[in-house]
């Protein structure tokens, strides 16, 4: 099956810093989504981004499908950004099973 | 409803008992997923429904696990003869399908098998 790897696995930032999270995948995909799981366990969809670039406030994401990676940028980080960030993909031509990556655990400190 | 609803939110059961977990997806969402998340771990795919059929149930860990969906809406995940290793948070998600259709998660059911 498809391999979805995220890096770094853990990240500690001071409030106000910027960061880049990476998602590499091993096969062609037609669906890629980024999620944030907050410390209370809630999973929130951040971006649906199978290709191209999107921005939403302090967050932006870029997917380069031909090179099989996606990046999530967090600017001016806040303590509320803490949690685990997951990317998830669907292999092109499959029955739409969304496969999740290993996650990046982010802690933003004061 | 406004979001994906799961019940119960917490379930404690004795080893060997059967449990049923319920998921009520967002109205009109044709696709429904069940995932499992153990403490500090990632999301483990269990089963995917498109309408009432399950084109991919490859993630169900054993024949003690089963799921159904009726009326293209509510889904039930049943675990028979629960074991301690079944303890986890069981997450349900739904989406409308088609392009630009994000996945929406419920708050999960935390299952503890004693």
CSV table of C-alpha atoms in Angstrom, one decimal:
chain,number,residue,atom,x,y,z
A,1,UNK,CA,0.0,0.0,0.0
A,2,UNK,CA,0.9,3.6,-0.2
A,3,UNK,CA,3.4,5.0,2.3
A,4,UNK,CA,2.8,8.4,3.8
A,5,UNK,CA,5.6,9.9,5.8
A,6,UNK,CA,5.7,13.1,7.7
A,7,UNK,CA,8.6,15.1,9.1
A,8,UNK,CA,9.7,16.2,11.5
A,9,UNK,CA,8.0,13.8,13.9
A,10,UNK,CA,8.2,16.3,16.7
A,11,UNK,CA,8.7,20.1,16.8
A,12,UNK,CA,8.9,22.6,19.6
A,13,UNK,CA,8.6,26.3,18.7
A,14,UNK,CA,8.5,29.5,20.6
A,15,UNK,CA,5.4,31.6,20.0
A,16,UNK,CA,5.8,33.8,17.0
A,17,UNK,CA,8.2,31.5,15.1
A,18,UNK,CA,7.4,30.0,11.7
A,19,UNK,CA,7.6,26.4,10.7
A,20,UNK,CA,7.3,24.0,7.7
A,21,UNK,CA,5.8,20.5,8.0
A,22,UNK,CA,6.4,18.0,5.2
A,23,UNK,CA,4.4,15.1,3.9
A,24,UNK,CA,5.9,12.7,1.4
A,25,UNK,CA,3.9,10.0,-0.3
A,26,UNK,CA,4.9,7.0,-2.4
A,27,UNK,CA,2.3,6.9,-5.1
A,28,UNK,CA,0.2,9.2,-7.3
A,29,UNK,CA,-2.7,10.8,-5.4
A,30,UNK,CA,-5.8,12.6,-6.4
A,31,UNK,CA,-6.8,13.7,-2.9
A,32,UNK,CA,-4.6,15.2,-0.2
A,33,UNK,CA,-5.9,16.8,3.0
A,34,UNK,CA,-4.2,18.3,6.1
A,35,UNK,CA,-5.7,17.9,9.5
A,36,UNK,CA,-5.0,19.4,13.0
A,37,UNK,CA,-5.7,17.3,16.0
A,38,UNK,CA,-5.9,19.5,19.1
A,39,UNK,CA,-4.8,18.4,22.6
A,40,UNK,CA,-8.4,17.4,23.3
A,41,UNK,CA,-8.4,14.9,20.4
A,42,UNK,CA,-10.6,16.8,18.0
A,43,UNK,CA,-9.6,16.5,14.3
A,44,UNK,CA,-10.2,19.5,12.2
A,45,UNK,CA,-9.7,19.7,8.4
A,46,UNK,CA,-7.3,22.5,7.5
A,47,UNK,CA,-6.9,22.1,3.7
A,48,UNK,CA,-8.1,20.0,0.8
A,49,UNK,CA,-5.1,20.4,-1.5
A,50,UNK,CA,-4.4,17.6,-4.1
A,51,UNK,CA,-2.3,20.2,-6.0
A,52,UNK,CA,-1.3,23.8,-6.0
A,53,UNK,CA,-1.2,26.3,-3.1
A,54,UNK,CA,-3.9,27.5,-0.7
A,55,UNK,CA,-3.8,30.0,2.2
A,56,UNK,CA,-6.0,30.4,5.2
A,57,UNK,CA,-4.9,33.1,7.6
A,58,UNK,CA,-1.5,32.2,9.1
A,59,UNK,CA,-1.6,28.7,7.5
A,60,UNK,CA,-0.8,27.9,3.9
A,61,UNK,CA,-0.2,24.6,2.1
A,62,UNK,CA,1.5,23.6,-1.2
A,63,UNK,CA,1.3,20.3,-2.9
A,64,UNK,CA,3.6,19.3,-5.7
A,65,UNK,CA,1.9,16.2,-6.9
A,66,UNK,CA,4.4,15.3,-9.6
A,67,UNK,CA,7.2,15.2,-6.9
A,68,UNK,CA,4.9,13.5,-4.4
A,69,UNK,CA,5.1,15.9,-1.5
A,70,UNK,CA,3.1,18.5,0.3
A,71,UNK,CA,4.2,21.2,2.7
A,72,UNK,CA,2.2,22.9,5.5
A,73,UNK,CA,3.5,26.4,6.5
A,74,UNK,CA,2.6,27.9,9.9
A,75,UNK,CA,3.6,31.5,10.4
A,76,UNK,CA,3.6,33.5,13.6
A,77,UNK,CA,2.8,30.4,15.6
A,78,UNK,CA,0.5,30.6,18.6
A,79,UNK,CA,0.1,28.3,21.6
A,80,UNK,CA,-3.3,27.3,20.1
A,81,UNK,CA,-1.5,25.8,17.2
A,82,UNK,CA,-0.1,23.0,19.4
A,83,UNK,CA,-1.3,19.5,18.6
A,84,UNK,CA,-0.6,16.9,16.0
A,85,UNK,CA,-0.7,17.6,12.3
A,86,UNK,CA,-1.7,14.8,9.9
A,87,UNK,CA,-1.7,14.7,6.1
A,88,UNK,CA,-3.9,12.1,4.4
A,89,UNK,CA,-4.0,10.9,0.8
A,90,UNK,CA,-6.1,8.9,-1.6
A,91,UNK,CA,-4.3,6.9,-4.3
A,92,UNK,CA,-5.4,7.8,-7.8
A,93,UNK,CA,-7.8,5.3,-9.2
A,94,UNK,CA,-8.6,3.6,-5.9
A,95,UNK,CA,-11.9,3.3,-4.0
A,96,UNK,CA,-11.2,6.5,-2.0
A,97,UNK,CA,-9.6,5.1,1.1
A,98,UNK,CA,-7.9,8.0,2.8
A,99,UNK,CA,-4.6,6.9,4.2
A,100,UNK,CA,-3.1,9.0,7.0
A,101,UNK,CA,0.5,9.8,7.6
A,102,UNK,CA,2.5,9.3,10.8
A,103,UNK,CA,1.9,12.9,12.0
A,104,UNK,CA,4.0,15.8,13.3
A,105,UNK,CA,3.5,16.7,17.0
A,106,UNK,CA,3.9,20.4,17.5
A,107,UNK,CA,4.3,22.2,20.8
A,108,UNK,CA,4.3,26.0,20.8
A,109,UNK,CA,5.7,27.5,24.0
A,110,UNK,CA,5.5,31.1,25.4
B,1,UNK,CA,-27.1,17.8,12.1
B,2,UNK,CA,-24.4,20.3,12.0
B,3,UNK,CA,-21.5,17.8,12.4
B,4,UNK,CA,-20.7,14.2,12.6
B,5,UNK,CA,-22.1,12.8,15.8
B,6,UNK,CA,-20.8,9.7,17.7
B,7,UNK,CA,-22.2,7.9,20.6
B,8,UNK,CA,-21.4,7.1,23.3
B,9,UNK,CA,-18.5,9.5,23.9
B,10,UNK,CA,-17.1,7.1,26.4
B,11,UNK,CA,-17.6,3.4,27.0
B,12,UNK,CA,-16.1,1.2,29.6
B,13,UNK,CA,-16.7,-2.5,29.2
B,14,UNK,CA,-15.5,-5.8,30.7
B,15,UNK,CA,-13.3,-8.1,28.6
B,16,UNK,CA,-15.5,-10.5,26.6
B,17,UNK,CA,-18.5,-8.3,26.3
B,18,UNK,CA,-19.9,-7.0,23.0
B,19,UNK,CA,-20.1,-3.2,22.3
B,20,UNK,CA,-21.8,-1.1,19.6
B,21,UNK,CA,-20.5,2.3,18.6
B,22,UNK,CA,-22.7,4.6,16.6
B,23,UNK,CA,-21.9,7.3,14.0
B,24,UNK,CA,-24.4,9.7,12.6
B,25,UNK,CA,-22.8,11.5,9.6
B,26,UNK,CA,-23.5,14.9,8.2
B,27,UNK,CA,-26.7,14.8,6.2
B,28,UNK,CA,-26.1,14.2,2.5
B,29,UNK,CA,-22.6,12.8,3.0
B,30,UNK,CA,-22.4,9.6,1.0
B,31,UNK,CA,-19.0,8.5,2.2
B,32,UNK,CA,-18.3,7.3,5.8
B,33,UNK,CA,-15.1,6.1,7.4
B,34,UNK,CA,-14.2,4.4,10.7
B,35,UNK,CA,-10.7,4.9,12.1
B,36,UNK,CA,-9.1,3.8,15.3
B,37,UNK,CA,-6.5,5.7,17.3
B,38,UNK,CA,-4.6,4.2,20.2
B,39,UNK,CA,-3.0,6.5,22.7
B,40,UNK,CA,-0.3,8.7,21.2
B,41,UNK,CA,-0.5,6.9,17.8
B,42,UNK,CA,-1.7,7.8,14.3
B,43,UNK,CA,-5.0,6.9,12.7
B,44,UNK,CA,-5.6,3.3,11.7
B,45,UNK,CA,-8.1,2.8,8.9
B,46,UNK,CA,-10.9,0.2,9.7
B,47,UNK,CA,-13.6,0.4,7.0
B,48,UNK,CA,-15.0,2.7,4.4
B,49,UNK,CA,-18.6,3.0,3.2
B,50,UNK,CA,-19.9,4.5,0.0
B,51,UNK,CA,-23.7,4.6,0.6
B,52,UNK,CA,-24.6,1.4,2.3
B,53,UNK,CA,-21.9,-0.7,0.7
B,54,UNK,CA,-18.4,-1.2,2.0
B,55,UNK,CA,-15.9,-1.3,-0.9
B,56,UNK,CA,-13.0,-1.4,1.5
B,57,UNK,CA,-13.1,-3.3,4.8
B,58,UNK,CA,-9.5,-4.3,4.7
B,59,UNK,CA,-8.6,-2.5,8.0
B,60,UNK,CA,-10.9,-4.5,10.3
B,61,UNK,CA,-8.4,-6.2,12.6
B,62,UNK,CA,-10.3,-9.5,13.1
B,63,UNK,CA,-13.6,-11.2,12.6
B,64,UNK,CA,-14.7,-9.8,16.0
B,65,UNK,CA,-15.1,-6.5,14.3
B,66,UNK,CA,-18.1,-5.7,11.9
B,67,UNK,CA,-19.8,-2.6,10.7
B,68,UNK,CA,-23.0,-1.8,8.9
B,69,UNK,CA,-24.6,1.3,7.4
B,70,UNK,CA,-28.3,1.6,6.8
B,71,UNK,CA,-30.3,4.1,4.7
B,72,UNK,CA,-27.0,5.7,3.6
B,73,UNK,CA,-26.9,7.4,6.9
B,74,UNK,CA,-26.2,6.0,10.4
B,75,UNK,CA,-23.4,3.5,10.8
B,76,UNK,CA,-22.8,1.0,13.7
B,77,UNK,CA,-19.4,-0.5,14.5
B,78,UNK,CA,-19.7,-3.7,16.5
B,79,UNK,CA,-16.9,-5.3,18.5
B,80,UNK,CA,-17.7,-8.8,19.8
B,81,UNK,CA,-15.9,-10.5,22.7
B,82,UNK,CA,-13.9,-7.3,23.4
B,83,UNK,CA,-10.2,-7.7,24.4
B,84,UNK,CA,-8.0,-5.2,26.2
B,85,UNK,CA,-6.1,-4.4,23.0
B,86,UNK,CA,-9.3,-3.1,21.6
B,87,UNK,CA,-9.1,-0.1,23.9
B,88,UNK,CA,-8.7,3.0,21.8
B,89,UNK,CA,-10.6,6.0,20.5
B,90,UNK,CA,-12.8,5.1,17.6
B,91,UNK,CA,-13.3,7.9,15.1
B,92,UNK,CA,-15.9,8.3,12.4
B,93,UNK,CA,-15.7,10.7,9.5
B,94,UNK,CA,-17.9,11.6,6.6
B,95,UNK,CA,-17.6,13.6,3.4
B,96,UNK,CA,-19.8,14.6,0.5
B,97,UNK,CA,-17.7,13.1,-2.2
B,98,UNK,CA,-16.4,14.7,-5.4
B,99,UNK,CA,-13.7,17.4,-5.7
B,100,UNK,CA,-12.9,19.8,-3.0
B,101,UNK,CA,-14.8,17.8,-0.4
B,102,UNK,CA,-13.0,17.7,2.9
B,103,UNK,CA,-13.4,15.0,5.5
B,104,UNK,CA,-15.3,15.9,8.7
B,105,UNK,CA,-14.6,13.9,11.9
B,106,UNK,CA,-16.8,13.3,14.9
B,107,UNK,CA,-15.4,13.6,18.4
B,108,UNK,CA,-14.9,9.9,18.7
B,109,UNK,CA,-15.8,7.2,21.2
B,110,UNK,CA,-13.2,6.4,23.8
B,111,UNK,CA,-13.4,2.6,24.5
B,112,UNK,CA,-11.8,1.1,27.6
B,113,UNK,CA,-11.8,-2.6,28.0
B,114,UNK,CA,-11.1,-3.7,31.6
